[in-house]
CSV table of C-alpha atoms and ligand atoms in Angstrom, one decimal:
chain,number,residue,atom,x,y,z
T,1,MET,CA,-2.7,18.6,14.0
T,2,ILE,CA,-0.6,17.0,11.1
T,3,PRO,CA,-2.5,14.0,9.5
T,4,ARG,CA,-0.8,10.6,9.2
T,5,TYR,CA,-2.0,10.6,5.5
T,6,ALA,CA,-3.9,12.9,3.3
T,7,PRO,CA,-5.3,12.0,-0.2
T,8,ASN,CA,-3.6,13.6,-3.3
T,9,TYR,CA,-7.0,14.4,-5.0
T,10,GLY,CA,-9.0,17.5,-4.1
T,11,VAL,CA,-12.7,18.2,-4.0
T,12,LEU,CA,-12.5,19.5,-7.6
T,13,ASP,CA,-11.1,16.2,-8.8
T,14,LEU,CA,-14.0,14.4,-7.2
T,15,VAL,CA,-16.6,16.8,-8.8
T,16,ARG,CA,-14.9,16.4,-12.3
T,17,SER,CA,-15.6,12.7,-12.1
T,18,PHE,CA,-19.4,13.2,-11.9
T,19,GLY,CA,-20.1,13.1,-15.6
T,20,THR,CA,-18.6,9.6,-16.0
T,21,GLY,CA,-20.1,6.2,-15.6
T,22,GLU,CA,-19.9,3.2,-13.1
T,23,THR,CA,-18.8,0.5,-15.6
T,24,PRO,CA,-15.2,0.4,-17.2
T,25,GLY,CA,-15.0,2.2,-20.5
T,26,PRO,CA,-12.5,4.3,-22.5
T,27,ARG,CA,-11.1,6.1,-19.4
T,28,VAL,CA,-10.3,2.8,-17.6
T,29,ALA,CA,-8.7,1.6,-20.9
T,30,GLU,CA,-6.7,4.8,-21.1
T,31,VAL,CA,-5.3,4.7,-17.6
T,32,ALA,CA,-4.5,1.0,-18.1
T,33,VAL,CA,-2.3,2.0,-21.1
T,34,ARG,CA,-0.5,4.7,-19.0
T,35,LEU,CA,0.1,2.0,-16.2
T,36,GLN,CA,1.4,-0.4,-18.9
T,37,ALA,CA,4.0,2.2,-19.8
T,38,ILE,CA,5.0,3.0,-16.3
T,39,LEU,CA,5.3,-0.7,-15.2
T,40,GLN,CA,6.8,-1.9,-18.6
T,41,ARG,CA,4.1,-4.6,-18.6
T,42,GLU,CA,2.3,-5.7,-21.6
T,43,HIS,CA,-1.1,-6.2,-19.9
T,44,VAL,CA,-2.5,-4.2,-17.0
T,45,VAL,CA,-6.0,-4.6,-15.6
T,46,PRO,CA,-7.2,-1.8,-13.1
T,47,THR,CA,-9.1,-3.4,-10.1
T,48,ALA,CA,-11.1,-2.2,-7.1
T,49,SER,CA,-8.1,-2.5,-4.7
T,50,GLY,CA,-4.7,-4.2,-4.1
T,51,ARG,CA,-6.4,-7.1,-2.3
T,52,GLY,CA,-8.9,-7.4,-5.2
T,53,ALA,CA,-6.1,-7.5,-7.7
T,54,LEU,CA,-4.2,-10.3,-5.8
T,55,TRP,CA,-7.6,-12.3,-5.4
T,56,LEU,CA,-8.3,-12.0,-9.2
T,57,LEU,CA,-4.7,-12.9,-10.0
T,58,LEU,CA,-4.8,-16.1,-7.8
T,59,LEU,CA,-8.1,-17.2,-9.3
T,60,ALA,CA,-6.7,-16.7,-12.8
T,61,LEU,CA,-3.5,-18.5,-11.9
T,62,ASP,CA,-5.6,-21.4,-10.8
T,63,GLU,CA,-7.3,-21.4,-14.2
T,64,ILE,CA,-3.9,-21.7,-15.9
T,65,GLY,CA,-2.8,-24.6,-13.7
T,66,VAL,CA,-0.7,-22.7,-11.0
T,67,SER,CA,-2.5,-24.1,-8.1
T,68,GLY,CA,-0.1,-24.3,-5.2
T,69,ARG,CA,0.3,-22.6,-1.9
T,70,VAL,CA,0.7,-18.8,-1.5
T,71,ILE,CA,4.0,-17.9,0.2
T,72,ILE,CA,3.8,-14.5,1.9
T,73,PRO,CA,6.2,-12.4,4.0
T,74,GLY,CA,5.5,-12.4,7.7
T,75,TYR,CA,5.6,-8.7,7.9
T,76,THR,CA,2.8,-7.5,5.5
T,77,CYS,CA,-0.7,-6.2,5.1
T,78,ASN,CA,-3.3,-8.7,6.5
T,79,ALA,CA,-5.3,-8.1,3.4
T,80,VAL,CA,-2.7,-10.1,1.5
T,81,HIS,CA,-3.3,-13.0,3.6
T,82,ASP,CA,-7.1,-12.5,3.4
T,83,ALA,CA,-7.0,-12.3,-0.4
T,84,ALA,CA,-5.2,-15.6,-0.8
T,85,VAL,CA,-7.6,-17.3,1.6
T,86,LEU,CA,-10.6,-16.0,-0.2
T,87,ALA,CA,-9.0,-17.4,-3.4
T,88,GLY,CA,-9.1,-20.8,-1.8
T,89,ARG,CA,-5.3,-21.1,-1.2
T,90,GLU,CA,-3.3,-22.4,1.7
T,91,VAL,CA,-1.0,-19.5,3.0
T,92,VAL,CA,2.4,-20.0,4.3
T,93,THR,CA,4.2,-17.0,6.0
T,94,ILE,CA,8.0,-16.6,6.1
T,95,ASP,CA,9.8,-14.8,8.8
T,96,HIS,CA,12.2,-12.0,7.9
T,97,ASP,CA,16.0,-11.7,8.8
T,98,ALA,CA,16.4,-9.7,12.0
T,99,GLY,CA,15.7,-6.0,11.6
T,100,ASP,CA,14.5,-6.2,8.0
T,101,ILE,CA,11.2,-5.0,6.7
T,102,ASN,CA,11.4,-7.3,3.6
T,103,MET,CA,11.6,-11.1,3.2
T,104,SER,CA,15.0,-12.4,2.1
T,105,ALA,CA,15.7,-14.9,-0.7
T,106,GLN,CA,17.6,-17.2,1.8
T,107,ALA,CA,14.6,-17.4,4.0
T,108,LEU,CA,12.7,-19.1,1.1
T,109,GLU,CA,15.3,-21.8,0.5
T,110,GLY,CA,13.8,-25.2,1.1
T,111,ARG,CA,10.4,-23.7,2.0
T,112,ILE,CA,8.7,-23.7,-1.5
T,113,ALA,CA,7.4,-26.3,-3.8
T,114,GLU,CA,6.5,-26.6,-7.5
T,115,ARG,CA,3.5,-24.4,-8.5
T,116,ASP,CA,3.7,-22.4,-5.3
T,117,ILE,CA,3.2,-18.7,-5.7
T,118,VAL,CA,5.6,-16.5,-3.9
T,119,VAL,CA,4.4,-12.9,-3.1
T,120,ALA,CA,7.6,-10.7,-3.1
T,121,THR,CA,6.8,-7.5,-1.4
T,122,HIS,CA,8.7,-4.2,-1.8
T,123,GLN,CA,7.7,-3.0,1.6
T,124,TYR,CA,7.0,0.8,2.0
T,125,GLY,CA,8.6,1.1,-1.6
T,126,TYR,CA,12.1,-0.2,-0.5
T,127,PRO,CA,13.2,-3.0,-2.8
T,128,CYS,CA,13.4,-6.6,-1.7
T,129,ASP,CA,16.0,-8.8,-3.2
T,130,ILE,CA,13.7,-9.6,-6.0
T,131,GLU,CA,16.3,-11.2,-8.3
T,132,GLY,CA,17.4,-13.6,-5.5
T,133,ILE,CA,13.7,-14.4,-4.8
T,134,VAL,CA,12.9,-15.2,-8.4
T,135,ASP,CA,16.1,-17.3,-8.6
T,136,VAL,CA,15.1,-19.4,-5.5
T,137,ALA,CA,11.5,-19.7,-6.7
T,138,THR,CA,12.4,-20.7,-10.3
T,139,ARG,CA,14.7,-23.4,-9.0
T,140,ALA,CA,11.7,-24.8,-7.0
T,141,GLY,CA,9.3,-24.6,-9.9
T,142,ALA,CA,7.3,-21.9,-8.2
T,143,ILE,CA,6.4,-18.5,-9.5
T,144,VAL,CA,6.8,-15.0,-8.2
T,145,ILE,CA,4.3,-12.2,-8.1
T,146,GLU,CA,5.4,-8.8,-6.8
T,147,ASP,CA,3.5,-6.8,-4.3
T,148,ILE,CA,4.0,-3.2,-5.4
T,149,ALA,CA,1.1,-1.8,-3.3
T,150,ALA,CA,3.7,0.4,-1.6
T,151,ALA,CA,6.2,0.5,-4.5
T,152,PHE,CA,4.4,1.9,-7.6
T,153,GLN,CA,6.8,4.0,-9.6
T,154,GLY,CA,9.8,2.5,-7.7
T,155,THR,CA,12.8,1.1,-9.7
T,156,ILE,CA,15.7,-1.1,-9.2
T,157,GLY,CA,18.7,-0.1,-11.3
T,158,GLY,CA,16.3,1.9,-13.5
T,159,ARG,CA,13.9,-1.1,-14.0
T,160,PRO,CA,10.4,-0.8,-12.6
T,161,MET,CA,9.5,-2.8,-9.5
T,162,GLY,CA,6.7,-5.1,-10.6
T,163,SER,CA,8.5,-6.0,-13.8
T,164,PHE,CA,10.6,-8.8,-12.3
T,165,GLY,CA,8.1,-11.5,-11.4
T,166,MET,CA,5.6,-13.3,-13.6
T,167,ALA,CA,3.0,-10.7,-12.5
T,168,CYS,CA,2.6,-7.9,-10.1
T,169,PHE,CA,-0.2,-6.1,-8.3
T,170,GLY,CA,-0.6,-2.7,-6.8
T,171,SER,CA,-2.8,-0.4,-4.8
T,172,PHE,CA,-4.3,3.1,-5.0
T,173,ASP,CA,-5.5,3.1,-1.4
T,174,GLY,CA,-5.6,6.4,0.5
T,175,SER,CA,-2.2,5.9,2.0
T,176,LYS,CA,-0.3,5.0,-1.2
T,177,LEU,CA,1.5,7.1,-3.7
T,178,LEU,CA,-1.7,7.6,-5.8
T,179,ASN,CA,-5.1,7.6,-4.2
T,180,VAL,CA,-8.5,6.7,-5.6
T,181,PRO,CA,-11.7,6.5,-3.5
T,182,PRO,CA,-12.7,4.2,-2.0
T,183,LYS,CA,-9.6,2.2,-3.2
T,184,GLY,CA,-8.1,1.1,-6.5
T,185,GLY,CA,-5.5,-1.3,-7.7
T,186,PHE,CA,-4.1,-3.1,-10.7
T,187,VAL,CA,-2.8,-6.5,-12.0
T,188,GLY,CA,0.2,-6.3,-14.4
T,189,THR,CA,1.8,-9.1,-16.4
T,190,ASP,CA,3.5,-9.8,-19.7
T,191,ASP,CA,1.9,-13.3,-19.8
T,192,ARG,CA,-0.9,-13.3,-22.3
T,193,ALA,CA,-2.5,-16.5,-21.0
T,194,LEU,CA,-2.6,-15.1,-17.5
T,195,ALA,CA,-3.9,-11.7,-18.6
T,196,MET,CA,-6.7,-13.3,-20.5
T,197,ALA,CA,-7.5,-15.5,-17.4
T,198,VAL,CA,-7.6,-12.4,-15.2
T,199,LYS,CA,-10.0,-10.8,-17.7
T,200,ARG,CA,-12.2,-13.9,-17.9
T,201,VAL,CA,-12.4,-14.2,-14.0
T,202,ALA,CA,-13.1,-10.4,-13.7
T,203,ALA,CA,-15.9,-10.8,-16.4
T,204,SER,CA,-17.6,-13.5,-14.4
T,205,ARG,CA,-17.1,-12.3,-10.8
T,206,LEU,CA,-17.1,-8.5,-10.8
T,207,ALA,CA,-20.1,-6.1,-10.7
T,208,ALA,CA,-20.3,-2.3,-11.1
T,209,TYR,CA,-20.6,0.1,-8.2
T,210,SER,CA,-24.2,1.3,-7.9
T,211,PHE,CA,-24.9,5.1,-8.1
T,212,GLY,CA,-25.5,5.0,-4.4
T,213,GLU,CA,-22.3,3.2,-3.6
T,214,ARG,CA,-20.4,5.8,-5.8
T,215,LEU,CA,-22.0,8.6,-4.0
T,216,VAL,CA,-21.1,7.4,-0.5
T,217,ALA,CA,-17.5,6.8,-1.7
T,218,LEU,CA,-17.3,10.4,-3.1
T,219,LEU,CA,-18.8,11.9,-0.1
T,220,ALA,CA,-16.4,10.0,2.2
T,221,ALA,CA,-13.6,11.1,0.0
T,222,ALA,CA,-14.6,14.8,0.2
T,223,ALA,CA,-14.9,14.4,4.0
T,224,LEU,CA,-11.3,13.0,3.9
T,225,VAL,CA,-10.0,15.9,1.9
T,226,VAL,CA,-11.6,18.4,4.2
T,227,GLY,CA,-10.9,16.5,7.4
T,228,THR,CA,-7.2,16.0,6.7
T,229,THR,CA,-6.5,19.7,6.4
T,230,PRO,CA,-4.3,20.7,9.5
T,231,PHE,CA,-7.0,23.0,10.8
T,232,LEU,CA,-9.6,20.3,11.0
T,233,TYR,CA,-7.6,17.2,11.5
T,234,ARG,CA,-7.7,17.1,15.4
T,235,LEU,CA,-11.5,16.8,15.1
T,236,PHE,CA,-11.2,14.1,12.4
T,237,TYR,CA,-8.6,12.3,14.5
T,238,ASN,CA,-10.8,12.4,17.6
T,239,LEU,CA,-13.9,11.2,15.6
T,240,ASN,CA,-12.0,8.3,13.9
T,241,PHE,CA,-9.7,7.2,16.7
T,242,THR,CA,-9.9,8.9,20.1
T,243,TRP,CA,-13.6,8.6,20.6
T,244,LYS,CA,-13.6,5.3,19.2
T,245,GLY,CA,-11.0,4.1,21.6
T,246,ARG,CA,-8.5,3.0,19.0
T,247,VAL,CA,-5.3,4.3,17.3
T,248,THR,CA,-5.8,2.5,13.9
T,249,ALA,CA,-8.5,1.2,11.8
T,250,GLU,CA,-6.6,-2.1,11.3
T,251,THR,CA,-8.0,-5.0,13.3
T,252,ALA,CA,-6.4,-8.0,14.9
T,253,SER,CA,-8.9,-10.5,13.5
T,254,VAL,CA,-8.2,-12.1,10.2
T,255,ALA,CA,-11.7,-12.4,8.9
T,256,PRO,CA,-11.7,-12.4,5.2
T,257,ARG,CA,-15.0,-11.4,3.6
T,258,LEU,CA,-15.6,-10.9,-0.2
T,259,ASN,CA,-16.6,-7.3,0.0
T,260,GLY,CA,-16.7,-4.5,-2.5
T,261,TYR,CA,-12.9,-4.2,-2.5
T,262,TYR,CA,-12.9,-7.5,-4.3
T,263,VAL,CA,-15.9,-7.8,-6.4
T,264,LYS,CA,-16.3,-4.3,-8.0
T,265,TRP,CA,-15.0,-3.0,-11.3
T,266,PHE,CA,-12.7,-0.3,-11.4
T,267,ALA,CA,-15.1,2.4,-12.7
T,268,GLU,CA,-14.9,5.2,-15.2
T,269,TRP,CA,-15.3,7.8,-12.4
T,270,GLN,CA,-12.4,6.3,-10.6
T,271,ALA,CA,-10.3,6.3,-13.8
T,272,THR,CA,-11.0,10.1,-14.1
T,273,ILE,CA,-9.6,10.8,-10.7
T,274,LEU,CA,-6.6,8.5,-11.3
T,275,SER,CA,-5.9,10.2,-14.6
T,276,ARG,CA,-5.5,13.6,-12.9
T,277,GLU,CA,-3.1,12.1,-10.4
T,278,LEU,CA,-1.0,10.5,-13.1
T,279,ASP,CA,-0.8,14.0,-14.7
T,280,ARG,CA,0.6,15.3,-11.4
T,281,LEU,CA,2.9,12.2,-10.6
T,282,GLU,CA,6.2,14.0,-11.1
T,283,GLU,CA,5.1,16.8,-8.9
T,284,VAL,CA,4.0,14.4,-6.1
T,285,LYS,CA,7.3,12.4,-6.2
T,286,SER,CA,9.4,15.5,-6.1
T,287,ARG,CA,7.6,16.9,-3.1
T,288,ARG,CA,7.8,13.6,-1.4
T,289,ALA,CA,11.5,13.3,-2.1
T,290,SER,CA,12.0,16.7,-0.5
T,291,ILE,CA,10.0,15.6,2.6
T,292,MET,CA,11.8,12.3,2.9
T,293,SER,CA,15.3,13.8,2.6
T,294,ARG,CA,14.4,16.5,5.2
T,295,TYR,CA,13.4,13.8,7.7
T,296,ARG,CA,16.5,11.7,6.9
T,297,LYS,CA,18.8,14.6,7.4
T,298,SER,CA,17.1,15.9,10.5
T,299,LEU,CA,16.5,12.6,12.3
T,300,ALA,CA,19.8,10.8,11.5
T,301,SER,CA,21.3,11.8,14.8
T,302,THR,CA,18.4,10.7,17.0
T,303,SER,CA,19.7,7.9,19.2
T,304,THR,CA,16.6,6.5,20.9
T,305,ILE,CA,14.6,5.8,17.8
T,306,ASP,CA,15.8,4.0,14.7
T,307,VAL,CA,15.3,5.4,11.3
T,308,TRP,CA,15.2,3.1,8.2
T,309,THR,CA,18.0,4.1,5.7
T,310,GLY,CA,17.5,1.4,3.1
T,311,LYS,CA,18.8,2.2,-0.4
T,312,VAL,CA,16.3,3.1,-3.1
T,313,ASP,CA,16.6,4.7,-6.6
T,314,ASP,CA,14.2,7.5,-6.0
T,315,ILE,CA,13.2,8.4,-2.4
T,316,GLY,CA,10.1,10.2,-3.8
T,317,THR,CA,8.5,6.9,-4.7
T,318,VAL,CA,8.8,5.6,-1.1
T,319,ILE,CA,5.5,6.0,0.7
T,320,ARG,CA,6.5,5.5,4.4
T,321,PHE,CA,9.1,7.1,6.6
T,322,PRO,CA,9.2,4.5,9.3
T,323,ILE,CA,10.7,5.1,12.8
T,324,PHE,CA,11.3,2.2,15.2
T,325,VAL,CA,10.4,2.9,18.8
T,326,ALA,CA,12.2,0.6,21.3
T,327,ASN,CA,9.6,0.5,24.1
T,328,ASP,CA,5.9,1.2,23.8
T,329,LYS,CA,5.0,2.4,20.3
T,330,ILE,CA,1.4,3.2,21.2
T,331,ALA,CA,2.5,5.4,24.1
T,332,PHE,CA,4.9,7.1,21.7
T,333,HIS,CA,2.1,7.6,19.1
T,334,HIS,CA,-0.2,9.2,21.9
T,335,GLN,CA,2.7,11.5,23.0
T,336,LEU,CA,3.3,12.6,19.5
T,337,ALA,CA,-0.5,13.2,19.0
T,338,GLU,CA,-0.5,15.4,22.0
T,339,LEU,CA,2.2,17.5,20.4
T,340,GLY,CA,0.1,17.7,17.2
T,341,VAL,CA,1.6,15.0,15.0
T,342,ASP,CA,-0.3,11.9,14.0
T,343,THR,CA,1.5,8.7,12.9
T,344,GLY,CA,0.5,5.9,10.7
T,345,PHE,CA,0.5,2.2,11.7
T,346,SER,CA,1.6,-0.2,9.1
T,347,PHE,CA,1.3,-2.7,10.5
T,348,THR,CA,0.0,-3.4,14.1
T,349,HIS,CA,-1.5,-6.8,13.6
T,350,LEU,CA,0.0,-9.6,11.4
T,351,ALA,CA,-1.6,-12.7,10.0
T,352,THR,CA,1.4,-14.7,11.1
T,353,ASP,CA,1.8,-16.2,14.6
T,354,ARG,CA,4.5,-15.0,17.1
T,355,ASP,CA,6.9,-17.6,15.9
T,356,SER,CA,7.8,-15.1,13.2
T,357,ARG,CA,9.7,-13.1,15.7
T,358,ASN,CA,11.5,-10.8,13.4
T,359,ALA,CA,8.4,-9.9,11.5
T,360,TRP,CA,6.7,-9.1,14.9
T,361,ALA,CA,9.7,-7.1,16.1
T,362,VAL,CA,9.1,-4.7,13.2
T,363,ALA,CA,5.4,-4.6,13.7
T,364,ASP,CA,5.7,-4.0,17.5
T,365,SER,CA,8.1,-1.0,17.0
T,366,VAL,CA,7.2,0.7,13.8
T,367,LEU,CA,5.4,4.1,13.4
T,368,ASN,CA,5.1,6.0,10.2
T,369,LEU,CA,5.7,9.8,10.2
T,370,PRO,CA,3.4,11.8,8.0
T,371,THR,CA,4.7,12.1,4.3
T,372,SER,CA,1.7,13.6,2.4
T,373,PRO,CA,2.9,15.8,-0.4
T,374,LYS,CA,0.5,18.4,0.9
T,375,LEU,CA,2.8,19.0,4.0
T,376,SER,CA,4.7,22.3,4.1
T,377,ASP,CA,8.4,22.4,5.1
T,378,SER,CA,7.2,24.0,8.4
T,379,ASP,CA,4.9,20.9,9.0
T,380,VAL,CA,7.8,18.7,8.5
T,381,ASP,CA,10.0,20.7,10.9
T,382,ARG,CA,7.2,20.4,13.4
T,383,VAL,CA,7.2,16.7,13.1
T,384,VAL,CA,10.9,16.6,13.5
T,385,ALA,CA,10.9,18.8,16.5
T,386,ALA,CA,8.2,16.7,18.1
T,387,VAL,CA,10.0,13.4,17.6
T,388,LYS,CA,13.3,15.0,18.9
T,389,LYS,CA,11.7,16.3,21.9
T,390,LEU,CA,10.2,12.9,22.9
T,391,SER,CA,13.4,10.9,22.0
T,392,GLY,CA,15.5,13.3,24.1
T,393,ALA,CA,17.7,14.4,21.2
B,401,PLP,C1,2.1,-4.2,1.1
B,401,PLP,C2,0.6,-4.2,0.9
B,401,PLP,N1,0.1,-5.0,0.0
B,401,PLP,C3,-1.2,-5.1,-0.2
B,401,PLP,C4,-2.1,-4.1,0.3
B,401,PLP,C5,-3.5,-4.1,-0.1
B,401,PLP,O1,-4.0,-3.1,-0.8
B,401,PLP,P1,-5.5,-2.5,-0.7
B,401,PLP,O2,-5.7,-1.8,0.6
B,401,PLP,O3,-5.6,-1.6,-1.9
B,401,PLP,O4,-6.4,-3.7,-0.8
B,401,PLP,C6,-1.6,-3.1,1.1
B,401,PLP,C7,-2.5,-2.1,1.7
B,401,PLP,O5,-2.2,-1.5,2.6
B,401,PLP,C8,-0.1,-3.1,1.3
B,401,PLP,O6,0.4,-2.2,2.3
């Protein structure tokens, strides 16, 4: 079976991280410098996850007097909502324009106030109208932070996504461009006062992973590497989904809890794994570009499912290949699974109510085809054949 996601790291990368420690040190500092260069941001602080980065950022913004509401797109990861609630903020969700995976600048007009914080998300790695959003926010006296969890390495006219707002945050979760167990992330900004506040909050709120927690994370990561090989994936899928009576680990409940994804330091052993992935970044992007182009070419003529064809500088930085299924996406997922193809679910449950109709229309219909750089061309062709068979093309 072809997995929905597979981590970039291998067992050897995990083993190599063994000699390094649990607290941040020179390796974390070194990856921070590499991330600064990629993001063209003067300050980068690696974090335990994307949600952890947003949480720290919001606590730090409060310290420097940016204390308003958090404005988020209707269609985004629940963790974004959770992080804002955990940082003690009121959250406002904005619906999208019909058929769009990103929030528009126009939708924000008249909805934001002074000192609000607008989270501008480049969903799946496809750019939102960040310049328009910054313009609307600035006129209202609000600030913009970019969610590049799915858009790390993406550019708009050559300029990195994440370099347009006052700050950005990103993720190295297992389904993103780069993966670190159990998760990883970062905050980036050019604002020195904000960067200092992030570091102060981190120093007072974060703790190191214990050796036991690290061991559990590394064993789970090794199981993921082995379990996502096509040969073993059917068993992995059954263990994680079929036999648990679910199709995704996402849950409907928005129940924020300050767990390790928020309150742990990004550790030396994680930096060791990330560093190896940064070395291989060009290879990963180029393989992804080839997979995405193959899908685009082969599925363009399928009439019963829609394929997102948004413009992007480098398709290799995009982390999802979404298809939109008109009727029952869960049934379509099961049918594809029977044909040996797993699909991802970002997202099935939203933090916004059903009044955000356009956001829900995306959530109700979207499935993500497998895009791991570990897939061979024949894996990709198998996925295409399965999708075409079910959509009658
Ligand atoms: C758009 C977006 N923002 C934020 C996050 C949160 O990242 P993490 O899972 O590393 O906390 C995700 C994760 O899926 C995401 O897709």
